[in-house]
């Protein structure tokens, strides 16, 4: 199973692709310029690592808490992938990630603790 994680809720834009045998990670500053370019950042990340969009089974998106615009950009992208490629999408919260271990999302998915197609953003005040 191939999994893409998109996290724009923190100080950095964090992308991670996890397969059975490999992991790829990239980070960018979470700035206005970068979340305006989020689609390009994600597609360049996939291209640089020779990842075909059609091979992605699940996309996980951090739904917050975080900056309104960065979270909305990520959620919009993930929903577009759902519609265009019929990819499973899952929302998660910052509190579910400890010690920057995003691999916990795979465990949470297997345990049934993440709900498919359920994205509920949480913004900072």
mmCIF file of N, CA and C in Angstrom:
data_model
loop_
_atom_site.group_PDB
_atom_site.id
_atom_site.type_symbol
_atom_site.label_atom_id
_atom_site.label_comp_id
_atom_site.label_asym_id
_atom_site.label_seq_id
_atom_site.Cartn_x
_atom_site.Cartn_y
_atom_site.Cartn_z
ATOM 1 N N UNK A 1 0.842 -1.170 0.000
ATOM 2 C CA UNK A 1 0.000 0.000 0.000
ATOM 3 C C UNK A 1 0.894 1.242 0.000
ATOM 4 N N UNK A 2 0.587 2.190 -0.873
ATOM 5 C CA UNK A 2 1.368 3.420 -1.000
ATOM 6 C C UNK A 2 0.599 4.580 -0.377
ATOM 7 N N UNK A 3 1.284 5.322 0.475
ATOM 8 C CA UNK A 3 0.656 6.366 1.269
ATOM 9 C C UNK A 3 1.396 7.690 1.136
ATOM 10 N N UNK A 4 0.642 8.750 0.949
ATOM 11 C CA UNK A 4 1.191 10.097 0.890
ATOM 12 C C UNK A 4 0.661 10.883 2.076
ATOM 13 N N UNK A 5 1.564 11.546 2.792
ATOM 14 C CA UNK A 5 1.196 12.380 3.929
ATOM 15 C C UNK A 5 1.480 13.827 3.572
ATOM 16 N N UNK A 6 0.493 14.688 3.773
ATOM 17 C CA UNK A 6 0.626 16.123 3.520
ATOM 18 C C UNK A 6 0.313 16.848 4.821
ATOM 19 N N UNK A 7 1.313 17.539 5.357
ATOM 20 C CA UNK A 7 1.156 18.244 6.629
ATOM 21 C C UNK A 7 1.557 19.698 6.444
ATOM 22 N N UNK A 8 0.570 20.585 6.463
ATOM 23 C CA UNK A 8 0.839 22.019 6.334
ATOM 24 C C UNK A 8 0.426 22.781 7.586
ATOM 25 N N UNK A 9 0.120 22.067 8.660
ATOM 26 C CA UNK A 9 -0.407 22.700 9.865
ATOM 27 C C UNK A 9 0.681 23.271 10.775
ATOM 28 N N UNK A 10 1.913 22.898 10.544
ATOM 29 C CA UNK A 10 2.997 23.302 11.447
ATOM 30 C C UNK A 10 3.874 24.358 10.775
ATOM 31 N N UNK A 11 5.053 24.563 11.318
ATOM 32 C CA UNK A 11 5.972 25.583 10.813
ATOM 33 C C UNK A 11 6.561 25.233 9.446
ATOM 34 N N UNK A 12 6.521 23.960 9.098
ATOM 35 C CA UNK A 12 7.038 23.517 7.803
ATOM 36 C C UNK A 12 5.960 22.756 7.046
ATOM 37 N N UNK A 13 6.035 22.848 5.733
ATOM 38 C CA UNK A 13 5.244 21.962 4.889
ATOM 39 C C UNK A 13 6.014 20.653 4.855
ATOM 40 N N UNK A 14 5.346 19.584 5.225
ATOM 41 C CA UNK A 14 5.989 18.278 5.340
ATOM 42 C C UNK A 14 5.271 17.294 4.421
ATOM 43 N N UNK A 15 6.035 16.666 3.548
ATOM 44 C CA UNK A 15 5.487 15.636 2.657
ATOM 45 C C UNK A 15 6.254 14.345 2.888
ATOM 46 N N UNK A 16 5.519 13.258 2.945
ATOM 47 C CA UNK A 16 6.157 11.951 3.121
ATOM 48 C C UNK A 16 5.397 10.938 2.279
ATOM 49 N N UNK A 17 6.141 10.126 1.562
ATOM 50 C CA UNK A 17 5.570 9.030 0.787
ATOM 51 C C UNK A 17 6.106 7.744 1.381
ATOM 52 N N UNK A 18 5.202 6.839 1.737
ATOM 53 C CA UNK A 18 5.585 5.591 2.379
ATOM 54 C C UNK A 18 5.095 4.418 1.534
ATOM 55 N N UNK A 19 6.033 3.546 1.168
ATOM 56 C CA UNK A 19 5.692 2.280 0.527
ATOM 57 C C UNK A 19 6.105 1.168 1.474
ATOM 58 N N UNK A 20 5.919 -0.036 1.047
ATOM 59 C CA UNK A 20 6.307 -1.180 1.886
ATOM 60 C C UNK A 20 7.809 -1.171 2.159
ATOM 61 N N UNK A 21 8.609 -0.741 1.185
ATOM 62 C CA UNK A 21 10.065 -0.850 1.306
ATOM 63 C C UNK A 21 10.814 0.482 1.360
ATOM 64 N N UNK A 22 10.147 1.594 1.042
ATOM 65 C CA UNK A 22 10.860 2.863 0.938
ATOM 66 C C UNK A 22 10.052 3.993 1.550
ATOM 67 N N UNK A 23 10.766 5.060 1.900
ATOM 68 C CA UNK A 23 10.145 6.285 2.374
ATOM 69 C C UNK A 23 10.876 7.467 1.747
ATOM 70 N N UNK A 24 10.113 8.464 1.365
ATOM 71 C CA UNK A 24 10.670 9.701 0.830
ATOM 72 C C UNK A 24 10.085 10.856 1.632
ATOM 73 N N UNK A 25 10.921 11.825 1.962
ATOM 74 C CA UNK A 25 10.484 12.970 2.766
ATOM 75 C C UNK A 25 11.034 14.256 2.160
ATOM 76 N N UNK A 26 10.236 15.311 2.249
ATOM 77 C CA UNK A 26 10.708 16.645 1.886
ATOM 78 C C UNK A 26 10.016 17.655 2.800
ATOM 79 N N UNK A 27 10.735 18.731 3.104
ATOM 80 C CA UNK A 27 10.183 19.800 3.935
ATOM 81 C C UNK A 27 10.434 21.138 3.245
ATOM 82 N N UNK A 28 9.482 22.054 3.443
ATOM 83 C CA UNK A 28 9.589 23.418 2.937
ATOM 84 C C UNK A 28 9.102 24.364 4.027
ATOM 85 N N UNK A 29 9.551 25.601 3.967
ATOM 86 C CA UNK A 29 9.017 26.604 4.883
ATOM 87 C C UNK A 29 7.520 26.741 4.648
ATOM 88 N N UNK A 30 6.778 26.892 5.721
ATOM 89 C CA UNK A 30 5.336 27.094 5.605
ATOM 90 C C UNK A 30 5.089 28.597 5.488
ATOM 91 N N UNK A 31 5.331 29.098 4.305
ATOM 92 C CA UNK A 31 5.168 30.521 4.027
ATOM 93 C C UNK A 31 4.032 30.724 3.039
ATOM 94 N N UNK A 32 3.565 31.926 2.943
ATOM 95 C CA UNK A 32 2.476 32.256 2.016
ATOM 96 C C UNK A 32 2.829 31.824 0.586
ATOM 97 N N UNK A 33 4.061 32.081 0.188
ATOM 98 C CA UNK A 33 4.493 31.726 -1.167
ATOM 99 C C UNK A 33 4.425 30.210 -1.386
ATOM 100 N N UNK A 34 4.820 29.452 -0.378
ATOM 101 C CA UNK A 34 4.853 28.000 -0.545
ATOM 102 C C UNK A 34 3.469 27.366 -0.499
ATOM 103 N N UNK A 35 2.567 27.838 0.358
ATOM 104 C CA UNK A 35 1.266 27.189 0.302
ATOM 105 C C UNK A 35 0.445 27.660 -0.881
ATOM 106 N N UNK A 36 0.817 28.800 -1.487
ATOM 107 C CA UNK A 36 0.228 29.177 -2.773
ATOM 108 C C UNK A 36 0.706 28.238 -3.882
ATOM 109 N N UNK A 37 1.884 27.665 -3.689
ATOM 110 C CA UNK A 37 2.492 26.764 -4.673
ATOM 111 C C UNK A 37 2.398 25.301 -4.253
ATOM 112 N N UNK A 38 1.508 24.991 -3.324
ATOM 113 C CA UNK A 38 1.456 23.640 -2.756
ATOM 114 C C UNK A 38 1.263 22.557 -3.816
ATOM 115 N N UNK A 39 0.422 22.793 -4.771
ATOM 116 C CA UNK A 39 0.198 21.793 -5.832
ATOM 117 C C UNK A 39 1.514 21.503 -6.550
ATOM 118 N N UNK A 40 2.245 22.540 -6.912
ATOM 119 C CA UNK A 40 3.535 22.344 -7.586
ATOM 120 C C UNK A 40 4.537 21.636 -6.682
ATOM 121 N N UNK A 41 4.551 21.996 -5.407
ATOM 122 C CA UNK A 41 5.471 21.350 -4.469
ATOM 123 C C UNK A 41 5.186 19.855 -4.386
ATOM 124 N N UNK A 42 3.924 19.486 -4.262
ATOM 125 C CA UNK A 42 3.553 18.071 -4.158
ATOM 126 C C UNK A 42 3.884 17.329 -5.449
ATOM 127 N N UNK A 43 3.506 17.888 -6.591
ATOM 128 C CA UNK A 43 3.753 17.186 -7.846
ATOM 129 C C UNK A 43 5.245 17.114 -8.187
ATOM 130 N N UNK A 44 6.016 18.121 -7.823
ATOM 131 C CA UNK A 44 7.472 18.056 -8.008
ATOM 132 C C UNK A 44 8.083 16.988 -7.108
ATOM 133 N N UNK A 45 7.599 16.886 -5.873
ATOM 134 C CA UNK A 45 8.057 15.851 -4.943
ATOM 135 C C UNK A 45 7.805 14.461 -5.530
ATOM 136 N N UNK A 46 6.614 14.245 -6.058
ATOM 137 C CA UNK A 46 6.287 12.950 -6.664
ATOM 138 C C UNK A 46 7.177 12.676 -7.873
ATOM 139 N N UNK A 47 7.342 13.681 -8.710
ATOM 140 C CA UNK A 47 8.159 13.520 -9.925
ATOM 141 C C UNK A 47 9.620 13.239 -9.583
ATOM 142 N N UNK A 48 10.185 13.979 -8.635
ATOM 143 C CA UNK A 48 11.592 13.804 -8.247
ATOM 144 C C UNK A 48 11.865 12.412 -7.687
ATOM 145 N N UNK A 49 10.853 11.786 -7.116
ATOM 146 C CA UNK A 49 11.021 10.454 -6.540
ATOM 147 C C UNK A 49 10.414 9.357 -7.406
ATOM 148 N N UNK A 50 10.093 9.703 -8.650
ATOM 149 C CA UNK A 50 9.537 8.758 -9.627
ATOM 150 C C UNK A 50 8.300 8.033 -9.092
ATOM 151 N N UNK A 51 7.418 8.812 -8.468
ATOM 152 C CA UNK A 51 6.183 8.271 -7.914
ATOM 153 C C UNK A 51 5.043 8.629 -8.858
ATOM 154 N N UNK A 52 4.380 7.607 -9.373
ATOM 155 C CA UNK A 52 3.244 7.811 -10.258
ATOM 156 C C UNK A 52 1.998 8.017 -9.405
ATOM 157 N N UNK A 53 1.275 9.066 -9.674
ATOM 158 C CA UNK A 53 0.074 9.402 -8.918
ATOM 159 C C UNK A 53 -0.910 8.233 -8.869
ATOM 160 N N UNK A 54 -0.959 7.461 -9.922
ATOM 161 C CA UNK A 54 -1.912 6.342 -9.978
ATOM 162 C C UNK A 54 -1.557 5.218 -9.009
ATOM 163 N N UNK A 55 -0.357 5.251 -8.435
ATOM 164 C CA UNK A 55 0.048 4.194 -7.496
ATOM 165 C C UNK A 55 -0.271 4.538 -6.044
ATOM 166 N N UNK A 56 -0.762 5.747 -5.791
ATOM 167 C CA UNK A 56 -1.050 6.175 -4.428
ATOM 168 C C UNK A 56 -2.417 5.624 -4.008
ATOM 169 N N UNK A 57 -2.431 4.921 -2.888
ATOM 170 C CA UNK A 57 -3.674 4.346 -2.365
ATOM 171 C C UNK A 57 -4.371 5.279 -1.376
ATOM 172 N N UNK A 58 -3.583 5.903 -0.504
ATOM 173 C CA UNK A 58 -4.125 6.725 0.573
ATOM 174 C C UNK A 58 -3.367 8.043 0.674
ATOM 175 N N UNK A 59 -4.115 9.098 0.980
ATOM 176 C CA UNK A 59 -3.506 10.384 1.276
ATOM 177 C C UNK A 59 -4.006 10.819 2.649
ATOM 178 N N UNK A 60 -3.058 11.162 3.511
ATOM 179 C CA UNK A 60 -3.365 11.644 4.851
ATOM 180 C C UNK A 60 -3.082 13.138 4.889
ATOM 181 N N UNK A 61 -3.996 13.914 5.446
ATOM 182 C CA UNK A 61 -3.804 15.357 5.522
ATOM 183 C C UNK A 61 -3.995 15.809 6.961
ATOM 184 N N UNK A 62 -3.057 16.627 7.433
ATOM 185 C CA UNK A 62 -3.169 17.177 8.779
ATOM 186 C C UNK A 62 -4.234 18.262 8.742
ATOM 187 N N UNK A 63 -5.273 18.074 9.534
ATOM 188 C CA UNK A 63 -6.392 19.004 9.550
ATOM 189 C C UNK A 63 -6.301 20.009 10.693
ATOM 190 N N UNK A 64 -5.148 20.039 11.391
ATOM 191 C CA UNK A 64 -4.917 21.087 12.361
ATOM 192 C C UNK A 64 -4.704 20.605 13.779
ATOM 193 N N UNK A 65 -4.650 21.564 14.661
ATOM 194 C CA UNK A 65 -4.848 22.991 14.423
ATOM 195 C C UNK A 65 -3.656 23.599 13.676
ATOM 196 N N UNK A 66 -3.956 24.652 12.935
ATOM 197 C CA UNK A 66 -2.929 25.328 12.158
ATOM 198 C C UNK A 66 -3.477 26.557 11.467
ATOM 199 N N UNK A 67 -2.640 27.157 10.613
ATOM 200 C CA UNK A 67 -3.018 28.364 9.883
ATOM 201 C C UNK A 67 -4.144 28.059 8.889
ATOM 202 N N UNK A 68 -5.113 28.944 8.850
ATOM 203 C CA UNK A 68 -6.283 28.763 7.998
ATOM 204 C C UNK A 68 -5.896 28.499 6.542
ATOM 205 N N UNK A 69 -5.105 29.383 5.948
ATOM 206 C CA UNK A 69 -4.817 29.281 4.518
ATOM 207 C C UNK A 69 -4.003 28.044 4.179
ATOM 208 N N UNK A 70 -3.032 27.697 5.005
ATOM 209 C CA UNK A 70 -2.212 26.519 4.694
ATOM 210 C C UNK A 70 -3.025 25.233 4.816
ATOM 211 N N UNK A 71 -3.879 25.148 5.833
ATOM 212 C CA UNK A 71 -4.717 23.952 5.980
ATOM 213 C C UNK A 71 -5.730 23.872 4.842
ATOM 214 N N UNK A 72 -6.349 24.976 4.487
ATOM 215 C CA UNK A 72 -7.324 24.981 3.385
ATOM 216 C C UNK A 72 -6.660 24.582 2.074
ATOM 217 N N UNK A 73 -5.442 25.033 1.831
ATOM 218 C CA UNK A 73 -4.724 24.662 0.602
ATOM 219 C C UNK A 73 -4.515 23.152 0.543
ATOM 220 N N UNK A 74 -4.079 22.572 1.646
ATOM 221 C CA UNK A 74 -3.822 21.134 1.673
ATOM 222 C C UNK A 74 -5.115 20.340 1.506
ATOM 223 N N UNK A 75 -6.162 20.750 2.206
ATOM 224 C CA UNK A 75 -7.436 20.035 2.115
ATOM 225 C C UNK A 75 -8.011 20.131 0.706
ATOM 226 N N UNK A 76 -7.898 21.291 0.078
ATOM 227 C CA UNK A 76 -8.384 21.441 -1.301
ATOM 228 C C UNK A 76 -7.643 20.514 -2.250
ATOM 229 N N UNK A 77 -6.333 20.435 -2.087
ATOM 230 C CA UNK A 77 -5.526 19.552 -2.925
ATOM 231 C C UNK A 77 -5.928 18.093 -2.721
ATOM 232 N N UNK A 78 -6.077 17.693 -1.481
ATOM 233 C CA UNK A 78 -6.430 16.307 -1.171
ATOM 234 C C UNK A 78 -7.816 15.959 -1.722
ATOM 235 N N UNK A 79 -8.760 16.868 -1.595
ATOM 236 C CA UNK A 79 -10.095 16.608 -2.135
ATOM 237 C C UNK A 79 -10.076 16.529 -3.653
ATOM 238 N N UNK A 80 -9.228 17.320 -4.293
ATOM 239 C CA UNK A 80 -9.090 17.234 -5.750
ATOM 240 C C UNK A 80 -8.520 15.876 -6.160
ATOM 241 N N UNK A 81 -7.552 15.365 -5.399
ATOM 242 C CA UNK A 81 -7.001 14.038 -5.683
ATOM 243 C C UNK A 81 -8.073 12.966 -5.504
ATOM 244 N N UNK A 82 -8.891 13.121 -4.506
ATOM 245 C CA UNK A 82 -9.991 12.178 -4.264
ATOM 246 C C UNK A 82 -10.936 12.139 -5.463
ATOM 247 N N UNK A 83 -11.311 13.321 -5.939
ATOM 248 C CA UNK A 83 -12.263 13.406 -7.047
ATOM 249 C C UNK A 83 -11.640 12.927 -8.362
ATOM 250 N N UNK A 84 -10.426 13.356 -8.646
ATOM 251 C CA UNK A 84 -9.818 13.052 -9.943
ATOM 252 C C UNK A 84 -9.226 11.653 -10.036
ATOM 253 N N UNK A 85 -8.754 11.123 -8.916
ATOM 254 C CA UNK A 85 -8.056 9.823 -8.946
ATOM 255 C C UNK A 85 -8.690 8.763 -8.072
ATOM 256 N N UNK A 86 -9.789 9.109 -7.397
ATOM 257 C CA UNK A 86 -10.470 8.179 -6.498
ATOM 258 C C UNK A 86 -9.515 7.592 -5.455
ATOM 259 N N UNK A 87 -8.698 8.469 -4.875
ATOM 260 C CA UNK A 87 -7.745 8.082 -3.839
ATOM 261 C C UNK A 87 -8.437 8.201 -2.486
ATOM 262 N N UNK A 88 -8.177 7.267 -1.596
ATOM 263 C CA UNK A 88 -8.713 7.332 -0.240
ATOM 264 C C UNK A 88 -8.059 8.493 0.504
ATOM 265 N N UNK A 89 -8.857 9.308 1.191
ATOM 266 C CA UNK A 89 -8.304 10.414 1.958
ATOM 267 C C UNK A 89 -8.704 10.276 3.422
ATOM 268 N N UNK A 90 -7.767 10.668 4.287
ATOM 269 C CA UNK A 90 -7.967 10.582 5.731
ATOM 270 C C UNK A 90 -7.422 11.848 6.379
ATOM 271 N N UNK A 91 -8.196 12.428 7.275
ATOM 272 C CA UNK A 91 -7.728 13.563 8.050
ATOM 273 C C UNK A 91 -7.204 13.097 9.393
ATOM 274 N N UNK A 92 -6.185 13.793 9.878
ATOM 275 C CA UNK A 92 -5.653 13.507 11.209
ATOM 276 C C UNK A 92 -5.333 14.826 11.884
ATOM 277 N N UNK A 93 -5.113 14.780 13.183
ATOM 278 C CA UNK A 93 -4.800 15.981 13.958
ATOM 279 C C UNK A 93 -3.358 15.966 14.437
ATOM 280 N N UNK A 94 -2.826 17.139 14.718
ATOM 281 C CA UNK A 94 -1.458 17.261 15.238
ATOM 282 C C UNK A 94 -1.248 16.389 16.468
ATOM 283 N N UNK A 95 -2.270 16.284 17.304
ATOM 284 C CA UNK A 95 -2.146 15.529 18.553
ATOM 285 C C UNK A 95 -1.936 14.029 18.330
ATOM 286 N N UNK A 96 -2.223 13.536 17.145
ATOM 287 C CA UNK A 96 -2.042 12.113 16.850
ATOM 288 C C UNK A 96 -0.612 11.780 16.444
ATOM 289 N N UNK A 97 0.204 12.792 16.224
ATOM 290 C CA UNK A 97 1.602 12.596 15.823
ATOM 291 C C UNK A 97 2.489 12.911 17.015
ATOM 292 N N UNK A 98 3.265 11.930 17.453
ATOM 293 C CA UNK A 98 4.215 12.163 18.535
ATOM 294 C C UNK A 98 5.628 11.954 18.020
ATOM 295 N N UNK A 99 6.530 12.791 18.484
ATOM 296 C CA UNK A 99 7.947 12.712 18.084
ATOM 297 C C UNK A 99 8.130 12.748 16.567
ATOM 298 N N UNK A 100 7.279 13.491 15.880
ATOM 299 C CA UNK A 100 7.325 13.613 14.419
ATOM 300 C C UNK A 100 7.276 12.265 13.704
ATOM 301 N N UNK A 101 6.655 11.274 14.330
ATOM 302 C CA UNK A 101 6.537 9.944 13.746
ATOM 303 C C UNK A 101 5.229 9.845 12.965
ATOM 304 N N UNK A 102 5.263 10.245 11.707
ATOM 305 C CA UNK A 102 4.074 10.200 10.860
ATOM 306 C C UNK A 102 3.702 8.767 10.456
ATOM 307 N N UNK A 103 4.609 7.824 10.652
ATOM 308 C CA UNK A 103 4.305 6.431 10.319
ATOM 309 C C UNK A 103 3.189 5.882 11.204
ATOM 310 N N UNK A 104 2.930 6.535 12.332
ATOM 311 C CA UNK A 104 1.844 6.121 13.222
ATOM 312 C C UNK A 104 0.504 6.157 12.484
ATOM 313 N N UNK A 105 0.407 6.971 11.437
ATOM 314 C CA UNK A 105 -0.847 7.074 10.687
ATOM 315 C C UNK A 105 -1.224 5.746 10.040
ATOM 316 N N UNK A 106 -0.235 4.989 9.593
ATOM 317 C CA UNK A 106 -0.507 3.683 8.992
ATOM 318 C C UNK A 106 -1.094 2.752 10.057
ATOM 319 N N UNK A 107 -0.528 2.789 11.253
ATOM 320 C CA UNK A 107 -1.037 1.980 12.359
ATOM 321 C C UNK A 107 -2.464 2.400 12.724
ATOM 322 N N UNK A 108 -2.701 3.714 12.824
ATOM 323 C CA UNK A 108 -4.041 4.208 13.150
ATOM 324 C C UNK A 108 -5.062 3.783 12.090
ATOM 325 N N UNK A 109 -4.646 3.800 10.826
ATOM 326 C CA UNK A 109 -5.529 3.371 9.747
ATOM 327 C C UNK A 109 -5.885 1.888 9.902
ATOM 328 N N UNK A 110 -4.878 1.058 10.145
ATOM 329 C CA UNK A 110 -5.106 -0.383 10.301
ATOM 330 C C UNK A 110 -5.985 -0.683 11.510
ATOM 331 N N UNK A 111 -5.881 0.142 12.542
ATOM 332 C CA UNK A 111 -6.691 -0.041 13.752
ATOM 333 C C UNK A 111 -8.099 0.530 13.599
ATOM 334 N N UNK A 112 -8.379 1.167 12.466
ATOM 335 C CA UNK A 112 -9.695 1.745 12.229
ATOM 336 C C UNK A 112 -9.939 3.042 12.987
ATOM 337 N N UNK A 113 -8.861 3.738 13.365
ATOM 338 C CA UNK A 113 -8.994 4.966 14.146
ATOM 339 C C UNK A 113 -8.997 6.224 13.284
ATOM 340 N N UNK A 114 -8.923 6.055 11.972
ATOM 341 C CA UNK A 114 -9.054 7.173 11.034
ATOM 342 C C UNK A 114 -10.252 6.881 10.134
ATOM 343 N N UNK A 115 -11.031 7.904 9.856
ATOM 344 C CA UNK A 115 -12.233 7.729 9.063
ATOM 345 C C UNK A 115 -12.000 8.189 7.625
ATOM 346 N N UNK A 116 -12.285 7.311 6.693
ATOM 347 C CA UNK A 116 -12.123 7.610 5.276
ATOM 348 C C UNK A 116 -13.041 8.761 4.872
ATOM 349 N N UNK A 117 -12.500 9.670 4.082
ATOM 350 C CA UNK A 117 -13.223 10.808 3.508
ATOM 351 C C UNK A 117 -13.735 11.795 4.561
ATOM 352 N N UNK A 118 -13.245 11.717 5.780
ATOM 353 C CA UNK A 118 -13.695 12.625 6.836
ATOM 354 C C UNK A 118 -12.592 13.632 7.144
ATOM 355 N N UNK A 119 -12.816 14.858 6.708
ATOM 356 C CA UNK A 119 -11.853 15.932 6.942
ATOM 357 C C UNK A 119 -12.585 17.011 7.713
ATOM 358 N N UNK A 120 -12.064 17.351 8.887
ATOM 359 C CA UNK A 120 -12.685 18.361 9.726
ATOM 360 C C UNK A 120 -11.596 19.336 10.186
ATOM 361 N N UNK A 121 -11.376 20.418 9.433
ATOM 362 C CA UNK A 121 -10.277 21.332 9.760
ATOM 363 C C UNK A 121 -10.441 21.999 11.128
ATOM 364 N N UNK A 122 -9.299 22.261 11.730
ATOM 365 C CA UNK A 122 -9.242 22.964 13.010
ATOM 366 C C UNK A 122 -8.188 24.066 12.871
ATOM 367 N N UNK A 123 -8.631 25.303 12.990
ATOM 368 C CA UNK A 123 -7.740 26.439 12.764
ATOM 369 C C UNK A 123 -7.299 27.063 14.070
ATOM 370 N N UNK A 124 -6.110 27.667 14.032
ATOM 371 C CA UNK A 124 -5.636 28.440 15.177
ATOM 372 C C UNK A 124 -6.391 29.762 15.220
ATOM 373 N N UNK A 125 -6.583 30.284 16.397
ATOM 374 C CA UNK A 125 -7.268 31.573 16.543
ATOM 375 C C UNK A 125 -6.364 32.730 16.208
#
